[in-house]
PDB file of C-alpha atoms in Angstrom:
ATOM      1  CA  MET A   1       0.000   0.000   0.000  1.00  0.00           C
ATOM      2  CA  LYS A   2       2.816   2.389   0.849  1.00  0.00           C
ATOM      3  CA  ARG A   3       4.466   1.690  -2.533  1.00  0.00           C
ATOM      4  CA  LEU A   4       1.152   2.323  -4.299  1.00  0.00           C
ATOM      5  CA  ALA A   5       0.762   5.641  -2.502  1.00  0.00           C
ATOM      6  CA  LYS A   6       4.276   6.642  -3.588  1.00  0.00           C
ATOM      7  CA  PHE A   7       3.431   5.723  -7.182  1.00  0.00           C
ATOM      8  CA  VAL A   8       0.269   7.816  -7.114  1.00  0.00           C
ATOM      9  CA  GLU A   9       2.256  10.716  -5.614  1.00  0.00           C
ATOM     10  CA  TYR A  10       4.761  10.503  -8.461  1.00  0.00           C
ATOM     11  CA  ILE A  11       2.000  10.435 -11.066  1.00  0.00           C
ATOM     12  CA  LEU A  12       0.280  13.430  -9.488  1.00  0.00           C
ATOM     13  CA  PHE A  13       3.560  15.321  -9.494  1.00  0.00           C
ATOM     14  CA  ALA A  14       3.960  14.544 -13.177  1.00  0.00           C
ATOM     15  CA  LEU A  15       0.451  15.780 -13.865  1.00  0.00           C
ATOM     16  CA  ALA A  16       1.172  18.972 -11.943  1.00  0.00           C
ATOM     17  CA  VAL A  17       4.247  19.553 -14.093  1.00  0.00           C
ATOM     18  CA  VAL A  18       2.280  18.808 -17.258  1.00  0.00           C
ATOM     19  CA  SER A  19      -0.357  21.339 -16.278  1.00  0.00           C
ATOM     20  CA  LEU A  20       2.372  23.996 -16.257  1.00  0.00           C
ATOM     21  CA  THR A  21       3.472  23.179 -19.808  1.00  0.00           C
ATOM     22  CA  PRO A  22       3.194  26.774 -21.135  1.00  0.00           C
ATOM     23  CA  CYS A  23       5.963  27.788 -18.734  1.00  0.00           C
ATOM     24  CA  PHE A  24       8.264  24.897 -19.486  1.00  0.00           C
ATOM     25  CA  PRO A  25      10.123  23.806 -22.627  1.00  0.00           C
ATOM     26  CA  ALA A  26       9.006  20.812 -24.671  1.00  0.00           C
ATOM     27  CA  ARG A  27      10.611  18.328 -22.248  1.00  0.00           C
ATOM     28  CA  SER A  28       7.400  18.213 -20.261  1.00  0.00           C
ATOM     29  CA  SER A  29       4.907  15.832 -21.820  1.00  0.00           C
ATOM     30  CA  ALA A  30       1.273  14.940 -21.377  1.00  0.00           C
ATOM     31  CA  GLU A  31       2.089  11.249 -21.476  1.00  0.00           C
ATOM     32  CA  ILE A  32       3.969   8.930 -19.149  1.00  0.00           C
ATOM     33  CA  PHE A  33       4.978   5.399 -20.118  1.00  0.00           C
ATOM     34  CA  LYS A  34       6.083   2.448 -18.048  1.00  0.00           C
ATOM     35  CA  TYR A  35       7.784  -0.834 -18.752  1.00  0.00           C
ATOM     36  CA  VAL A  36       9.090  -3.745 -16.690  1.00  0.00           C
ATOM     37  CA  ASP A  37      12.655  -4.852 -17.422  1.00  0.00           C
ATOM     38  CA  LYS A  38      14.037  -8.382 -17.278  1.00  0.00           C
ATOM     39  CA  ASP A  39      14.774  -7.995 -13.559  1.00  0.00           C
ATOM     40  CA  GLY A  40      11.213  -7.041 -12.769  1.00  0.00           C
ATOM     41  CA  VAL A  41      12.051  -3.365 -12.170  1.00  0.00           C
ATOM     42  CA  ILE A  42       9.370  -0.882 -13.224  1.00  0.00           C
ATOM     43  CA  HIS A  43      10.622   2.127 -15.197  1.00  0.00           C
ATOM     44  CA  PHE A  44       8.691   5.349 -15.902  1.00  0.00           C
ATOM     45  CA  THR A  45       9.615   7.481 -18.909  1.00  0.00           C
ATOM     46  CA  ASN A  46       8.158  10.395 -20.872  1.00  0.00           C
ATOM     47  CA  THR A  47       8.626   8.555 -24.178  1.00  0.00           C
ATOM     48  CA  PRO A  48       8.173   4.869 -25.076  1.00  0.00           C
ATOM     49  CA  THR A  49      11.682   3.421 -24.745  1.00  0.00           C
ATOM     50  CA  SER A  50      10.828  -0.247 -25.077  1.00  0.00           C
ATOM     51  CA  GLY A  51       8.571  -2.385 -27.202  1.00  0.00           C
ATOM     52  CA  GLN A  52       6.815  -3.303 -23.967  1.00  0.00           C
ATOM     53  CA  SER A  53       6.175   0.320 -22.928  1.00  0.00           C
ATOM     54  CA  THR A  54       2.563   1.081 -22.099  1.00  0.00           C
ATOM     55  CA  ALA A  55       0.918   4.443 -21.486  1.00  0.00           C
ATOM     56  CA  VAL A  56       0.006   5.230 -17.884  1.00  0.00           C
ATOM     57  CA  SER A  57      -3.344   6.861 -17.239  1.00  0.00           C
ATOM     58  CA  LEU A  58      -2.886   9.878 -15.012  1.00  0.00           C
ATOM     59  CA  PRO A  59      -5.334  10.213 -12.096  1.00  0.00           C
ATOM     60  CA  PRO A  60      -7.422  13.383 -11.868  1.00  0.00           C
ATOM     61  CA  LEU A  61      -5.572  16.248 -10.200  1.00  0.00           C
ATOM     62  CA  ASN A  62      -8.437  17.444  -8.048  1.00  0.00           C
ATOM     63  CA  GLN A  63      -8.259  19.343  -4.783  1.00  0.00           C
ATOM     64  CA  ALA A  64      -8.714  16.224  -2.622  1.00  0.00           C
ATOM     65  CA  ASN A  65      -5.914  14.274  -4.320  1.00  0.00           C
ATOM     66  CA  PHE A  66      -3.558  17.248  -4.341  1.00  0.00           C
ATOM     67  CA  GLN A  67      -3.972  17.923  -0.618  1.00  0.00           C
ATOM     68  CA  LYS A  68      -3.570  14.223   0.140  1.00  0.00           C
ATOM     69  CA  PHE A  69      -0.178  13.924  -1.530  1.00  0.00           C
ATOM     70  CA  PHE A  70       1.077  17.521  -1.207  1.00  0.00           C
ATOM     71  CA  PRO A  71      -0.088  18.634   2.258  1.00  0.00           C
ATOM     72  CA  ALA A  72       2.524  21.417   2.382  1.00  0.00           C
ATOM     73  CA  TYR A  73       0.513  23.407  -0.174  1.00  0.00           C
ATOM     74  CA  PRO A  74      -2.990  24.638   0.730  1.00  0.00           C
ATOM     75  CA  SER A  75      -4.219  24.193  -2.842  1.00  0.00           C
ATOM     76  CA  PHE A  76      -3.147  23.363  -6.368  1.00  0.00           C
ATOM     77  CA  GLN A  77      -3.663  27.020  -7.297  1.00  0.00           C
ATOM     78  CA  TYR A  78      -1.145  27.975  -4.590  1.00  0.00           C
ATOM     79  CA  TYR A  79       1.320  25.410  -5.986  1.00  0.00           C
ATOM     80  CA  GLN A  80       0.906  26.925  -9.439  1.00  0.00           C
ATOM     81  CA  SER A  81       1.539  30.435  -8.179  1.00  0.00           C
ATOM     82  CA  ARG A  82       4.725  29.334  -6.411  1.00  0.00           C
ATOM     83  CA  SER A  83       5.922  27.388  -9.468  1.00  0.00           C
ATOM     84  CA  LEU A  84       5.374  30.373 -11.749  1.00  0.00           C
ATOM     85  CA  TYR A  85       7.529  32.735  -9.691  1.00  0.00           C
ATOM     86  CA  PRO A  86      10.514  33.984 -11.723  1.00  0.00           C
ATOM     87  CA  LEU A  87      13.588  31.897 -11.011  1.00  0.00           C
ATOM     88  CA  SER A  88      15.450  35.070 -10.102  1.00  0.00           C
ATOM     89  CA  SER A  89      13.084  35.807  -7.223  1.00  0.00           C
ATOM     90  CA  LEU A  90      15.045  33.972  -4.514  1.00  0.00           C
ATOM     91  CA  PRO A  91      16.735  36.492  -2.207  1.00  0.00           C
ATOM     92  CA  ASN A  92      20.134  34.753  -2.027  1.00  0.00           C
ATOM     93  CA  GLN A  93      20.496  33.774  -5.659  1.00  0.00           C
ATOM     94  CA  ALA A  94      22.202  36.798  -7.222  1.00  0.00           C
ATOM     95  CA  GLN A  95      25.014  36.974  -4.672  1.00  0.00           C
ATOM     96  CA  TYR A  96      26.302  33.533  -5.695  1.00  0.00           C
ATOM     97  CA  ASP A  97      26.218  34.127  -9.459  1.00  0.00           C
ATOM     98  CA  PRO A  98      29.819  35.402  -9.780  1.00  0.00           C
ATOM     99  CA  HIS A  99      31.277  32.392  -7.967  1.00  0.00           C
ATOM    100  CA  ILE A 100      29.035  29.976  -9.870  1.00  0.00           C
ATOM    101  CA  ARG A 101      30.199  31.434 -13.195  1.00  0.00           C
ATOM    102  CA  MET A 102      33.858  31.320 -12.150  1.00  0.00           C
ATOM    103  CA  THR A 103      33.593  27.734 -10.874  1.00  0.00           C
ATOM    104  CA  CYS A 104      31.760  26.518 -13.967  1.00  0.00           C
ATOM    105  CA  LYS A 105      34.348  28.123 -16.229  1.00  0.00           C
ATOM    106  CA  ALA A 106      37.083  26.276 -14.329  1.00  0.00           C
ATOM    107  CA  TYR A 107      35.380  22.879 -14.638  1.00  0.00           C
ATOM    108  CA  GLY A 108      33.738  23.270 -18.040  1.00  0.00           C
ATOM    109  CA  LEU A 109      30.148  23.266 -16.783  1.00  0.00           C
ATOM    110  CA  ASP A 110      27.068  25.218 -17.811  1.00  0.00           C
ATOM    111  CA  CYS A 111      26.400  27.671 -14.986  1.00  0.00           C
ATOM    112  CA  ASN A 112      22.656  27.328 -15.627  1.00  0.00           C
ATOM    113  CA  LEU A 113      22.910  23.628 -14.802  1.00  0.00           C
ATOM    114  CA  VAL A 114      24.695  24.267 -11.505  1.00  0.00           C
ATOM    115  CA  LYS A 115      22.145  26.931 -10.610  1.00  0.00           C
ATOM    116  CA  ALA A 116      19.348  24.461 -11.383  1.00  0.00           C
ATOM    117  CA  VAL A 117      20.908  21.858  -9.093  1.00  0.00           C
ATOM    118  CA  ILE A 118      21.290  24.414  -6.291  1.00  0.00           C
ATOM    119  CA  ARG A 119      17.701  25.559  -6.786  1.00  0.00           C
ATOM    120  CA  ALA A 120      16.419  21.990  -6.536  1.00  0.00           C
ATOM    121  CA  GLU A 121      18.728  20.946  -3.713  1.00  0.00           C
ATOM    122  CA  SER A 122      18.527  23.857  -1.286  1.00  0.00           C
ATOM    123  CA  GLY A 123      16.640  26.780  -2.807  1.00  0.00           C
ATOM    124  CA  PHE A 124      19.895  28.753  -2.439  1.00  0.00           C
ATOM    125  CA  ASN A 125      19.893  28.309   1.345  1.00  0.00           C
ATOM    126  CA  PRO A 126      23.553  27.816   2.384  1.00  0.00           C
ATOM    127  CA  GLN A 127      22.507  26.463   5.794  1.00  0.00           C
ATOM    128  CA  ALA A 128      20.126  23.821   4.446  1.00  0.00           C
ATOM    129  CA  VAL A 129      20.374  20.338   5.980  1.00  0.00           C
ATOM    130  CA  SER A 130      18.371  17.417   4.620  1.00  0.00           C
ATOM    131  CA  PRO A 131      16.847  14.643   6.774  1.00  0.00           C
ATOM    132  CA  LYS A 132      19.627  12.380   5.476  1.00  0.00           C
ATOM    133  CA  GLY A 133      22.361  14.822   6.527  1.00  0.00           C
ATOM    134  CA  ALA A 134      23.203  16.472   3.192  1.00  0.00           C
ATOM    135  CA  MET A 135      24.487  19.986   3.743  1.00  0.00           C
ATOM    136  CA  GLY A 136      24.694  23.399   2.155  1.00  0.00           C
ATOM    137  CA  LEU A 137      23.798  24.871  -1.220  1.00  0.00           C
ATOM    138  CA  MET A 138      24.474  21.723  -3.258  1.00  0.00           C
ATOM    139  CA  GLN A 139      23.564  19.348  -0.434  1.00  0.00           C
ATOM    140  CA  LEU A 140      26.815  17.463  -0.038  1.00  0.00           C
ATOM    141  CA  MET A 141      26.768  14.354   2.136  1.00  0.00           C
ATOM    142  CA  PRO A 142      29.457  14.202   4.855  1.00  0.00           C
ATOM    143  CA  GLY A 143      31.376  11.419   3.103  1.00  0.00           C
ATOM    144  CA  THR A 144      31.242  13.186  -0.236  1.00  0.00           C
ATOM    145  CA  SER A 145      32.455  16.397   1.392  1.00  0.00           C
ATOM    146  CA  ARG A 146      35.458  14.580   2.838  1.00  0.00           C
ATOM    147  CA  ASP A 147      36.265  12.898  -0.471  1.00  0.00           C
ATOM    148  CA  LEU A 148      36.132  16.271  -2.241  1.00  0.00           C
ATOM    149  CA  GLY A 149      38.220  18.035   0.390  1.00  0.00           C
ATOM    150  CA  VAL A 150      35.368  20.348   1.387  1.00  0.00           C
ATOM    151  CA  LEU A 151      36.271  21.371   4.940  1.00  0.00           C
ATOM    152  CA  ASP A 152      33.155  23.446   5.602  1.00  0.00           C
ATOM    153  CA  PRO A 153      30.112  22.419   3.527  1.00  0.00           C
ATOM    154  CA  PHE A 154      28.188  25.394   4.918  1.00  0.00           C
ATOM    155  CA  ASP A 155      30.658  27.780   3.330  1.00  0.00           C
ATOM    156  CA  PRO A 156      28.970  28.696   0.029  1.00  0.00           C
ATOM    157  CA  MET A 157      32.191  28.975  -1.956  1.00  0.00           C
ATOM    158  CA  GLN A 158      33.516  25.605  -0.800  1.00  0.00           C
ATOM    159  CA  ASN A 159      30.140  23.941  -1.288  1.00  0.00           C
ATOM    160  CA  ILE A 160      29.684  25.237  -4.838  1.00  0.00           C
ATOM    161  CA  ASP A 161      33.223  24.200  -5.736  1.00  0.00           C
ATOM    162  CA  GLY A 162      32.772  20.703  -4.308  1.00  0.00           C
ATOM    163  CA  GLY A 163      29.293  20.207  -5.742  1.00  0.00           C
ATOM    164  CA  ALA A 164      30.350  21.391  -9.191  1.00  0.00           C
ATOM    165  CA  ARG A 165      33.344  19.046  -9.178  1.00  0.00           C
ATOM    166  CA  TYR A 166      31.147  16.135  -8.138  1.00  0.00           C
ATOM    167  CA  LEU A 167      28.593  16.939 -10.842  1.00  0.00           C
ATOM    168  CA  LYS A 168      31.409  17.095 -13.405  1.00  0.00           C
ATOM    169  CA  MET A 169      32.629  13.683 -12.206  1.00  0.00           C
ATOM    170  CA  MET A 170      29.147  12.229 -12.748  1.00  0.00           C
ATOM    171  CA  LEU A 171      28.921  13.736 -16.231  1.00  0.00           C
ATOM    172  CA  ASP A 172      32.326  12.281 -17.140  1.00  0.00           C
ATOM    173  CA  ARG A 173      31.406   8.890 -15.715  1.00  0.00           C
ATOM    174  CA  PHE A 174      28.163   8.677 -17.712  1.00  0.00           C
ATOM    175  CA  ASN A 175      29.509  10.136 -20.973  1.00  0.00           C
ATOM    176  CA  ASN A 176      27.745  13.488 -20.545  1.00  0.00           C
ATOM    177  CA  ASN A 177      24.322  11.857 -20.286  1.00  0.00           C
ATOM    178  CA  LEU A 178      22.678  14.613 -18.279  1.00  0.00           C
ATOM    179  CA  ASP A 179      19.755  12.574 -16.951  1.00  0.00           C
ATOM    180  CA  PHE A 180      22.089   9.816 -15.749  1.00  0.00           C
ATOM    181  CA  ALA A 181      24.492  12.314 -14.184  1.00  0.00           C
ATOM    182  CA  LEU A 182      21.697  14.039 -12.282  1.00  0.00           C
ATOM    183  CA  ALA A 183      20.327  10.711 -11.121  1.00  0.00           C
ATOM    184  CA  ALA A 184      23.826   9.778  -9.926  1.00  0.00           C
ATOM    185  CA  TYR A 185      24.136  13.099  -8.102  1.00  0.00           C
ATOM    186  CA  ASN A 186      20.939  12.245  -6.229  1.00  0.00           C
ATOM    187  CA  ALA A 187      21.078   8.484  -5.763  1.00  0.00           C
ATOM    188  CA  GLY A 188      24.768   7.701  -6.267  1.00  0.00           C
ATOM    189  CA  PRO A 189      26.586   6.439  -9.364  1.00  0.00           C
ATOM    190  CA  GLU A 190      26.373   2.819  -8.218  1.00  0.00           C
ATOM    191  CA  ALA A 191      22.568   2.926  -8.320  1.00  0.00           C
ATOM    192  CA  VAL A 192      22.595   4.324 -11.866  1.00  0.00           C
ATOM    193  CA  GLN A 193      25.146   1.724 -12.927  1.00  0.00           C
ATOM    194  CA  LYS A 194      23.117  -1.083 -11.346  1.00  0.00           C
ATOM    195  CA  HIS A 195      19.866  -0.115 -13.051  1.00  0.00           C
ATOM    196  CA  GLY A 196      21.421   0.922 -16.347  1.00  0.00           C
ATOM    197  CA  GLY A 197      19.860   4.374 -16.116  1.00  0.00           C
ATOM    198  CA  ILE A 198      17.724   6.438 -13.790  1.00  0.00           C
ATOM    199  CA  PRO A 199      16.922   4.200 -10.793  1.00  0.00           C
ATOM    200  CA  PRO A 200      13.239   3.419 -10.137  1.00  0.00           C
ATOM    201  CA  PHE A 201      13.213   5.505  -6.965  1.00  0.00           C
ATOM    202  CA  ASP A 202      10.391   8.028  -6.647  1.00  0.00           C
ATOM    203  CA  GLU A 203      12.722  10.646  -5.191  1.00  0.00           C
ATOM    204  CA  THR A 204      15.289  10.281  -7.971  1.00  0.00           C
ATOM    205  CA  GLN A 205      12.747  10.176 -10.790  1.00  0.00           C
ATOM    206  CA  ILE A 206      11.161  13.391  -9.540  1.00  0.00           C
ATOM    207  CA  TYR A 207      14.540  14.995  -8.809  1.00  0.00           C
ATOM    208  CA  VAL A 208      15.798  14.595 -12.378  1.00  0.00           C
ATOM    209  CA  LYS A 209      12.619  16.089 -13.832  1.00  0.00           C
ATOM    210  CA  ARG A 210      12.709  18.951 -11.347  1.00  0.00           C
ATOM    211  CA  VAL A 211      16.322  19.883 -12.075  1.00  0.00           C
ATOM    212  CA  MET A 212      15.729  19.680 -15.810  1.00  0.00           C
ATOM    213  CA  ASP A 213      12.705  21.949 -15.520  1.00  0.00           C
ATOM    214  CA  PHE A 214      14.793  24.516 -13.622  1.00  0.00           C
ATOM    215  CA  TYR A 215      17.681  24.113 -16.073  1.00  0.00           C
ATOM    216  CA  ASN A 216      15.525  24.751 -19.098  1.00  0.00           C
ATOM    217  CA  ARG A 217      13.919  27.768 -17.453  1.00  0.00           C
ATOM    218  CA  TYR A 218      17.298  29.263 -16.521  1.00  0.00           C
ATOM    219  CA  ARG A 219      18.517  28.792 -20.091  1.00  0.00           C
ATOM    220  CA  TYR A 220      15.509  30.412 -21.707  1.00  0.00           C
TER     221      TYR A 220
END
């Protein structure tokens, strides 16, 4: 039952994103497909990627369903208004732009991508701490911080430098496949390697779509 609830939550999130299509590039789609691989793992995609892919019927995004799965928002209309805010509206965002640009130039990254990751990870809050212990702007885990030589993950400059380097490592590892690299940033490269792509984790599936939505909006 818990797994079913998570699935419905993911589908409702997808429908919410679809309903905002005029504000997003063509990546958002009105259709979601699923297929089961040889290991019995269910995959969700926005295009049919297998001969066994079948279209998933999206449940109605009514007020009752939205409040059930997104209790943090008083209504779907409120969610829409928050989602349509300009990406430049966050109070801390502009002050980090110079360091983001400098860091991305050093590591050969698109600064819009790094900004999208920061937006999704912490909302540009340098003191953010996740329930799992990830810290700072780019939400570095303690072990990752140590491996990257980040002494203070709450220092914005160190965090951006470490997070950008880690993102670059994931892009190199997965041959610049952006979806795979983002999934690896969220779930770890081993999980992406094991599943041969984006792992079938609700959190990771949603994370990749969310970052890509931000990325496309920053670019355009």
